[in-house]
Coordinates of C-alpha atoms in Angstrom, one line a residue:
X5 CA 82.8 93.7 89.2
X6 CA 86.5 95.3 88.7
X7 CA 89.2 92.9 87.8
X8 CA 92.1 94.3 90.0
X9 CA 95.6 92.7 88.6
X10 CA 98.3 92.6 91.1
X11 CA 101.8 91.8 90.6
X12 CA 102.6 88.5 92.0
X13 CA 106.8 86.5 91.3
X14 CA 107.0 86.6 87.8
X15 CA 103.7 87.0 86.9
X16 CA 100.0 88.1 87.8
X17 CA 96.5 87.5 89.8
X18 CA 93.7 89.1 89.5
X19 CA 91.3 90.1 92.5
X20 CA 87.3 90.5 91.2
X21 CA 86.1 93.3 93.5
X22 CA 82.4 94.4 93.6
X23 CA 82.5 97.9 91.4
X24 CA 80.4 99.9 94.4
X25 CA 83.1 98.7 96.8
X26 CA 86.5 100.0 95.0
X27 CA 87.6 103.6 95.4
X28 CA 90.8 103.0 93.0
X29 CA 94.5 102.0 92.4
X30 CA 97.4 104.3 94.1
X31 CA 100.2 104.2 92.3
X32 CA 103.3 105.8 91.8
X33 CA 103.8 108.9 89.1
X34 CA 105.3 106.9 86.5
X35 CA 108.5 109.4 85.1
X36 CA 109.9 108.0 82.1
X37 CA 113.9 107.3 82.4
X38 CA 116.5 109.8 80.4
X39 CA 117.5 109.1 77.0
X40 CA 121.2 108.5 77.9
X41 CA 122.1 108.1 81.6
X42 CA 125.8 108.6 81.2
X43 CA 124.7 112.2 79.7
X44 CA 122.7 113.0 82.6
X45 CA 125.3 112.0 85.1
X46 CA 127.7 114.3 83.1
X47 CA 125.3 116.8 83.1
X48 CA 125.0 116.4 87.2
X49 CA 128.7 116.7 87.7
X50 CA 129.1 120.0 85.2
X51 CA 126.2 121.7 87.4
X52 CA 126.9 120.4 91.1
X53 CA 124.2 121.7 93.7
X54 CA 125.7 123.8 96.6
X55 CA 129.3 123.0 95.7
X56 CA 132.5 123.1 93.5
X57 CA 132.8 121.1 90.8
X58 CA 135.0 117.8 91.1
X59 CA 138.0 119.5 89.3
X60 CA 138.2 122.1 91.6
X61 CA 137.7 120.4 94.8
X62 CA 140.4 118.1 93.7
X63 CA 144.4 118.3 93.8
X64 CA 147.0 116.6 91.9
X65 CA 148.1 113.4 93.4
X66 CA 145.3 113.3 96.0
X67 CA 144.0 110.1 97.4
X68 CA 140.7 109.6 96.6
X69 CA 138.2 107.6 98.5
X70 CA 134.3 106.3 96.8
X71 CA 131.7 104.7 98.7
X72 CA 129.0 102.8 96.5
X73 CA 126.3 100.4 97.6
X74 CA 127.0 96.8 98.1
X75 CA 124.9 94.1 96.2
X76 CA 121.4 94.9 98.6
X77 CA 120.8 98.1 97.0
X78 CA 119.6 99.4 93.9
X79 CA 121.6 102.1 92.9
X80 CA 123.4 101.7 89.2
X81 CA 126.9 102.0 90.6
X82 CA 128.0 100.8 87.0
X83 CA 126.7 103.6 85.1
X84 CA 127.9 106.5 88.1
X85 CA 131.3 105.5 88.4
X86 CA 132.4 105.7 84.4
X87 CA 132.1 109.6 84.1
X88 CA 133.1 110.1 88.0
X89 CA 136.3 108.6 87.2
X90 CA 136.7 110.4 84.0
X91 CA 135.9 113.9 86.4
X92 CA 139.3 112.2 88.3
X93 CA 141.4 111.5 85.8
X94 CA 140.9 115.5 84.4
X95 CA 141.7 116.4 87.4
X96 CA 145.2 114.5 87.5
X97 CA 143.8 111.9 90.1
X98 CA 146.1 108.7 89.3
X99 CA 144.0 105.6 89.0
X100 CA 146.2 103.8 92.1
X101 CA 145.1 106.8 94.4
X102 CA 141.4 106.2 93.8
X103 CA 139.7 104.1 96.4
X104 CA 136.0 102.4 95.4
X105 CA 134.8 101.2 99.5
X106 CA 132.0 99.0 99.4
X107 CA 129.2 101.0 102.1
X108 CA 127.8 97.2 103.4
X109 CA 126.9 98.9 106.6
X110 CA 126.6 95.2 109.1
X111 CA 126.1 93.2 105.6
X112 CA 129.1 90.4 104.7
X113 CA 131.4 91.4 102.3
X114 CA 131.0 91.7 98.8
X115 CA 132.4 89.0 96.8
X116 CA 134.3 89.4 93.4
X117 CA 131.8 87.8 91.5
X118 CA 129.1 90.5 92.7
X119 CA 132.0 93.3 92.8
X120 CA 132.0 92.4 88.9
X121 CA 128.6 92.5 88.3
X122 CA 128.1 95.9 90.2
X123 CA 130.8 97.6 88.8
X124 CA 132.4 96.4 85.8
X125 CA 135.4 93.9 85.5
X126 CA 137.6 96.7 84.2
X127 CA 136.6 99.0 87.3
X128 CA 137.4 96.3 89.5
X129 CA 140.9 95.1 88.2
X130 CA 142.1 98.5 87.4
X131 CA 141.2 100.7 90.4
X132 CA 141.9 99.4 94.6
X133 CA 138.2 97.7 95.5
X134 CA 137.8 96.8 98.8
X135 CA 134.3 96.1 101.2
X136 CA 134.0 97.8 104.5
X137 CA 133.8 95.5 107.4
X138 CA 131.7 96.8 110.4
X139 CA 133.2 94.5 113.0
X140 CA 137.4 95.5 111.8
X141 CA 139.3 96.3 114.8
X142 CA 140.8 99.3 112.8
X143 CA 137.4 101.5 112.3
X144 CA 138.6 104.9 113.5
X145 CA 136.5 107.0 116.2
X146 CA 135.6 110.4 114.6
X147 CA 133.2 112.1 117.8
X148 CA 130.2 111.5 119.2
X149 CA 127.2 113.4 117.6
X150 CA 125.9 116.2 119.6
X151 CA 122.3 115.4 119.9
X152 CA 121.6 111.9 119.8
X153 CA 125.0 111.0 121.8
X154 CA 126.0 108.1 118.9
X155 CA 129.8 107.7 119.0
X156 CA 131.0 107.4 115.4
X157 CA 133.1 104.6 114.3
X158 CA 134.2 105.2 110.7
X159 CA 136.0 103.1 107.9
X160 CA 140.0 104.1 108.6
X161 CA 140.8 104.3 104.9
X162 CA 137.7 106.8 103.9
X163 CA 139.3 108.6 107.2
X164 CA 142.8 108.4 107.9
X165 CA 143.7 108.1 104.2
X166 CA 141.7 110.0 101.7
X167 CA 142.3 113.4 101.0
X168 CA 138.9 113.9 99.0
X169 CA 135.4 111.9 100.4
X170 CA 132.9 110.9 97.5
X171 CA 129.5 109.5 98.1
X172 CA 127.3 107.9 95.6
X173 CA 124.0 106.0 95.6
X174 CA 120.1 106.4 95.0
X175 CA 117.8 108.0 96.8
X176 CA 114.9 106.2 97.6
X177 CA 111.5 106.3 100.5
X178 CA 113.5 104.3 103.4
X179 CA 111.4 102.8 106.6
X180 CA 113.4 104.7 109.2
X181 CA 115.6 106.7 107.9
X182 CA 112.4 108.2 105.5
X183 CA 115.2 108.3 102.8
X184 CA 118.1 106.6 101.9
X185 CA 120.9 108.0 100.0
X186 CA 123.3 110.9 100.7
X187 CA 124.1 110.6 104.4
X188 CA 123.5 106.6 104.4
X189 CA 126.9 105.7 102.6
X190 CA 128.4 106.9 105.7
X191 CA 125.9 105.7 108.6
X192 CA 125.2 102.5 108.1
X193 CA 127.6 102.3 105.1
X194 CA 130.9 102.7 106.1
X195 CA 130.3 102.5 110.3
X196 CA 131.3 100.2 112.9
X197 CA 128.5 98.0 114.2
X198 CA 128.5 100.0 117.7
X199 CA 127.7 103.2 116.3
X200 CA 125.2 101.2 113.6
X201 CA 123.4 99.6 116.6
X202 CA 122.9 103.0 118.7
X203 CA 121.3 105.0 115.6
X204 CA 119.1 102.4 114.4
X205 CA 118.1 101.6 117.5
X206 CA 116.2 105.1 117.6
X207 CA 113.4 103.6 114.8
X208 CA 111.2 103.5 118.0
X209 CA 110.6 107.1 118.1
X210 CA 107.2 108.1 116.0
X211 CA 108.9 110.3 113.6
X212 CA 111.4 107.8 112.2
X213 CA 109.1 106.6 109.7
X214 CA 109.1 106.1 105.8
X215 CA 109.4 109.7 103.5
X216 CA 110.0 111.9 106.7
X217 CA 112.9 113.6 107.6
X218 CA 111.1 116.2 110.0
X219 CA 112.1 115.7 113.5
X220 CA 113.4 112.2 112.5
X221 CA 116.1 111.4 114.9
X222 CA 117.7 108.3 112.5
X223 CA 118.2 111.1 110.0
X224 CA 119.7 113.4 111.9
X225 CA 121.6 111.5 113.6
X226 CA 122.9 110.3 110.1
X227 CA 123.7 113.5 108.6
X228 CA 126.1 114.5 112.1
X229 CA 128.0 111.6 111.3
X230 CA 128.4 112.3 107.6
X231 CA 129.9 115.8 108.6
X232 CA 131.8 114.6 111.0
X233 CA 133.3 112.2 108.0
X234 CA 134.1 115.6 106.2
X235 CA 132.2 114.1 103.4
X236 CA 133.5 116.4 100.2
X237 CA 130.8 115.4 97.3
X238 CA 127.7 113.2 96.6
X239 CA 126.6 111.8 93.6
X240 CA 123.2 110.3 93.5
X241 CA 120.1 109.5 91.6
X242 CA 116.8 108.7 91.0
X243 CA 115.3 106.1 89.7
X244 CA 111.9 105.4 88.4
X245 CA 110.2 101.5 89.7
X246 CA 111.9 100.2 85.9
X247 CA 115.2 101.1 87.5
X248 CA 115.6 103.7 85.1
X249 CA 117.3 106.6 86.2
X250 CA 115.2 109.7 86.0
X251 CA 117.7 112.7 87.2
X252 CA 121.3 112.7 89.3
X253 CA 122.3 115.1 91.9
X254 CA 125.5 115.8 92.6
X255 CA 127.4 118.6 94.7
X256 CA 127.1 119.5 98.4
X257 CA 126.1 116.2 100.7
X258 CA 123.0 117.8 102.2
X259 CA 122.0 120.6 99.1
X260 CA 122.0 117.7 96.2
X261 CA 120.5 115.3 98.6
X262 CA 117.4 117.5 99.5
X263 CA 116.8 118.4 95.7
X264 CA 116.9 114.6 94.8
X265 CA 113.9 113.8 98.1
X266 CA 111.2 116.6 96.2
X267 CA 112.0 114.5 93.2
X268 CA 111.4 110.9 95.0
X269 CA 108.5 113.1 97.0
X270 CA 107.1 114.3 93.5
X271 CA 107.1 110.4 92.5
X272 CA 106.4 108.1 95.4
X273 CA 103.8 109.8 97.5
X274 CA 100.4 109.7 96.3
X275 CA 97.9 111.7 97.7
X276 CA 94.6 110.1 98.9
X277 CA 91.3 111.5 100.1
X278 CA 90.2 108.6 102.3
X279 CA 91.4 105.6 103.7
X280 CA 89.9 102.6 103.1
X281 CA 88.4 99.2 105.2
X282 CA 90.4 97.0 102.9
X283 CA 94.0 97.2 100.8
X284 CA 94.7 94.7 98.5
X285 CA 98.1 95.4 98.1
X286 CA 101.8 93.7 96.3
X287 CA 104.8 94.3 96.4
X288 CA 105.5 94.3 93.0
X289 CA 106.0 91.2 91.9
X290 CA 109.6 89.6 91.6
X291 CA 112.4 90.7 92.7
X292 CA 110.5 92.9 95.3
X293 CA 108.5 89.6 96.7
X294 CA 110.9 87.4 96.8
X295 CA 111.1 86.8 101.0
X296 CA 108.7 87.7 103.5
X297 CA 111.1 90.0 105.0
X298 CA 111.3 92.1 101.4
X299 CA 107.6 91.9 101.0
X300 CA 106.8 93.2 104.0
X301 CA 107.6 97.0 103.0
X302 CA 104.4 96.9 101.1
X303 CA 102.6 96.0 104.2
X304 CA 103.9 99.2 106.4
X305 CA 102.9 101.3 103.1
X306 CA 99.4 100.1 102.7
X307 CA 99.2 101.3 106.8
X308 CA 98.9 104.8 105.5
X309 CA 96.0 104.2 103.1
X310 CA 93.6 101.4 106.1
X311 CA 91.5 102.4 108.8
X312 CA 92.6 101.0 112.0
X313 CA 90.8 97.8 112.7
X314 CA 90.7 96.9 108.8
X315 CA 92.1 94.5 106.7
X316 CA 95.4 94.2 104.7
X317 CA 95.4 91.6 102.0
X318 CA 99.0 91.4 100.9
X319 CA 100.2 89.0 97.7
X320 CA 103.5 88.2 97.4
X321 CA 105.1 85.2 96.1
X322 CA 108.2 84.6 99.0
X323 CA 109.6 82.1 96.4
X324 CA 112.8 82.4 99.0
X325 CA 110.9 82.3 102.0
X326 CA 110.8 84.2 104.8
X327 CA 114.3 85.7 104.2
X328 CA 116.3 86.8 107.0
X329 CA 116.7 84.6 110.2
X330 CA 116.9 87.2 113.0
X331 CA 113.3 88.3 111.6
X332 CA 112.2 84.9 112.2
X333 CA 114.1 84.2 115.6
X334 CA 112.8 87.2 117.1
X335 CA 108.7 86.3 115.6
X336 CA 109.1 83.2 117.8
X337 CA 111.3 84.2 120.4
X338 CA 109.4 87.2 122.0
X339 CA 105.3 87.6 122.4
X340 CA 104.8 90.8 122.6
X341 CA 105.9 94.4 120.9
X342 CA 106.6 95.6 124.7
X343 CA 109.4 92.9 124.3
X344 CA 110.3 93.8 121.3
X345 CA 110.7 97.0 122.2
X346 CA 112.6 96.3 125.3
X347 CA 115.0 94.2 123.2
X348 CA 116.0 97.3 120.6
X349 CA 117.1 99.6 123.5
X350 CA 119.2 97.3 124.9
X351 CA 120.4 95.3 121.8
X352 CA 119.1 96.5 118.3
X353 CA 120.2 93.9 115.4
X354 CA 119.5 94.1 112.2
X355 CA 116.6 92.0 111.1
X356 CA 114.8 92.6 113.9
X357 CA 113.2 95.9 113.3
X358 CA 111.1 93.5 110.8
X359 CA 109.6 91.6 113.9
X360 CA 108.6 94.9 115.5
X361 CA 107.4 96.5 112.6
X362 CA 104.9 93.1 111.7
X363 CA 103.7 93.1 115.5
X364 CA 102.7 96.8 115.8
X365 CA 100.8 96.4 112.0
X366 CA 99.1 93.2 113.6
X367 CA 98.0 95.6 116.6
X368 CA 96.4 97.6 114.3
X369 CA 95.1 95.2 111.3
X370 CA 93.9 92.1 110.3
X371 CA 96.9 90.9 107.5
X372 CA 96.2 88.0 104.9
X373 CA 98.9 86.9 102.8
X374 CA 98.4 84.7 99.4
X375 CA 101.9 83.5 99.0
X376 CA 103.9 80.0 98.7
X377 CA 105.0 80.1 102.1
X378 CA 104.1 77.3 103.8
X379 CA 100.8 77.9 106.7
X380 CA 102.9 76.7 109.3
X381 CA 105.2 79.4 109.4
X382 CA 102.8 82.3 107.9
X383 CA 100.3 81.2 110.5
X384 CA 102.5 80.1 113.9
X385 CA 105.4 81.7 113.3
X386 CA 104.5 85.1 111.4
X387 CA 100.9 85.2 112.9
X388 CA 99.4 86.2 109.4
X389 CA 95.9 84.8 108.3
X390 CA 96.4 83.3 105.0
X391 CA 94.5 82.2 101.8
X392 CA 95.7 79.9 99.1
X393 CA 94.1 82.1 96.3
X394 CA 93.7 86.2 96.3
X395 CA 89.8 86.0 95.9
X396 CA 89.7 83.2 98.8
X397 CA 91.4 86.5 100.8
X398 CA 89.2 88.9 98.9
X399 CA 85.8 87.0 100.4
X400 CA 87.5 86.5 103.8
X401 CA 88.5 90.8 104.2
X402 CA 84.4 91.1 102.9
X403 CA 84.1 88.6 106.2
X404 CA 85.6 90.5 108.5
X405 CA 85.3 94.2 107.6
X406 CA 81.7 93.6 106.0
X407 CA 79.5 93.8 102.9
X408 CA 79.9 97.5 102.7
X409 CA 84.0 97.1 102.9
X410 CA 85.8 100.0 101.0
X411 CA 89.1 98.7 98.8
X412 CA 92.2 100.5 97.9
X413 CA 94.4 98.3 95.4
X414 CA 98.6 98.9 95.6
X415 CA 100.0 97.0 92.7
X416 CA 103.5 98.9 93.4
X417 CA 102.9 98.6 96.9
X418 CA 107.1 98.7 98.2
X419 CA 107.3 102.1 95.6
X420 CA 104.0 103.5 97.0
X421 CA 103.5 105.8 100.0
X422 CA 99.7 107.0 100.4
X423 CA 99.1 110.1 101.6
X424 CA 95.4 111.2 103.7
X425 CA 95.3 114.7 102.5
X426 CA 91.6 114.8 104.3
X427 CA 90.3 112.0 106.5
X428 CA 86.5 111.4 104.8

């Protein structure tokens, strides 16, 4: 037998799998983090990719605006913004001309406590902080992109106000968008729900998928907008599944956003040779598992490395539940992915791409969760089979897909996108 241990909260579980049944473990190329990350985004902003550095893009007495992430995203706004500012103040940028926008996209606004936390109390009582609201009155129309016909509703400040446009972020494998960072602090992050609404609404089409940006109408939609915001530098980075970052990209918005992709590429896919009748996969454990509606990433990776027809096994704690109460309105409000479907075009909300995305991986696959969310609502509500211990789910996927049942284990399973490089 191979002991498989798989991240579960805080802690671990171990699947026993029979050794002529398990193929192997994808996970992600581990890259260690850089010695000192306030050197490497120095070193990023002294060498800017397709651009100008900061300095010379900058005037004296310009306004300044900044986009960083609000509290749902990763990215180590707290270690980018020290030497961006610095970059600033060289360039005779006064501290009350520098604008930081929160990009919360349709999420509420950030609150001071969490502004503190993200950014440093000194950042936040010396410098103008303020969240972007999708639903203010005062978002100003910029054009409506050429080929996917989204009108673009943009933050009035970063617009109307700011003589230089700065991005920052993470780049990251995105569901829909098949990255996030660059383009993203613009569309979702600093749009009006309207224009939100009409580009995500396009994750129906097949190529708007996790890791491709080929063809993928959400992205390209995304990147029209962000020109049309006359976006003047990005600063992003990579980070490995410690949070560590591993390189930053700055310069040009699309340039040093390509460069930073082959790195998250590099990392994050794994090639297979085969897929496999079974996937025992996590999240991660803790933070990654903490809902239903976080855990579920894990679910639409392990996709790539099952045959259709076969079985998911998917442990993750939900210590919070289920997570999001659109994904659960819309798992008991419509019975079919046809509705679902019906109910994007016309009205696309946030939350709800969950609820399609767990019906079309229930078309395809069996899905056993091992969690501490209660059966009523796995079972009724989320329509997953579910077992009370991961070798109870183990012998049940040996049920179903038989004695001779193949097994891929994803320990990092939200980090980890399997490549087929030849169906066996």
């Amino acid at each position: 037998m191979v002991d498989v241990w798989l991240p579960y909260g805080k802690t671990e579980v171990c699947a026993r799998i029979p050794t002529k049944n398990f193929i192997g473990s994808i996970e992600p190329v581990e890259k260690t983090g850089v010695p000192d990350p306030i050197e490497e985004i120095k070193r990023a902003l002294n060498q800017p990719i397709g651009s100008q550095r900061l300095d010379k893009i900058v005037k004296p007495g310009a306004k300044v605006a900044i986009v960083v992430d609000d509290v749902t995203r990763p990215a180590p706004s707290k270690l980018l913004l020290p030497p961006l500012l610095e970059e600033l103040k060289n360039a005779n940028v006064r501290d009350e001309d520098i604008t930081i926008i929160f990009g919360c996209g349709t999420h509420r606004a950030v609150t001071r406590k969490e502004a503190i936390e993200l950014l440093g109390e000194e950042i936040v009582e010396g410098f103008n902080v303020i969240s972007h609201d999708c639903h203010a009155e005062d978002n100003v129309y910029v054009g409506t992109t050429k080929k996917h016909g989204t009108k673009v509703y943009l933050n009035r400040f970063f617009v109307e106000e700011a003589d230089v446009r700065i991005l920052t972020g993470d780049i990251g494998l995105h569901y829909y968008a098949g990255f996030g960072g660059g383009r993203k602090s613009i569309l979702p992050g600093i749009s009006g729900l309207e224009t939100i609404r009409h580009n995500h609404a396009m994750l129906l089409h097949p190529k708007a998928k996790t890791g491709n940006l080929d063809g993928n109408p959400i992205h390209e939609d995304m990147t029209e907008a962000a020109r049309m915001a006359k976006v003047d530098f990005i600063l992003n980075v990579v980070q490995n599944k410690k949070g560590e970052i591993v390189k930053a990209f700055a310069g040009d918005l699309e340039q040093a956003f390509y460069e930073g992709v082959k790195l998250v590429e590099e990392m994050y896919k794994v090639p297979i040779n085969r897929k496999a009748d079974i996937v025992l996969v996590s999240p991660g454990g803790a933070p990654a598992d903490i809902t239903l509606f976080q855990a579920y990433k894990a679910v639409d990776n392990a996709l790539e490395a099952v045959k259709r027809g076969g079985v998911i096994i998917i442990a993750a704690e939900c210590a919070e539940g289920h997570g999001n109460e659109v994904f659960y309105e819309w798992m008991v409000k419509f019975k079919s992915l046809k509705e679902i479907e019906r109910r994007i075009k016309r009205n696309f909300i946030l939350g709800g791409h969950k609820a399609y995305y767990l019906m079309k991986a229930l078309q395809k696959v069996k899905i056993i969760l091992v969690s501490s969310l209660p059966d009523y609502y796995a079972q009724n509500v989320f329509r997953l089979n579910t077992a009370r211990a991961i070798n109870d789910a183990v012998n049940e996927a040996f049920r179903i897909a038989g004695v001779r049942a193949k097994v891929w284990a994803m320990p990092l399973g939200n980090y980890t996108l399997p490549i087929v490089k030849a169906e066996v």
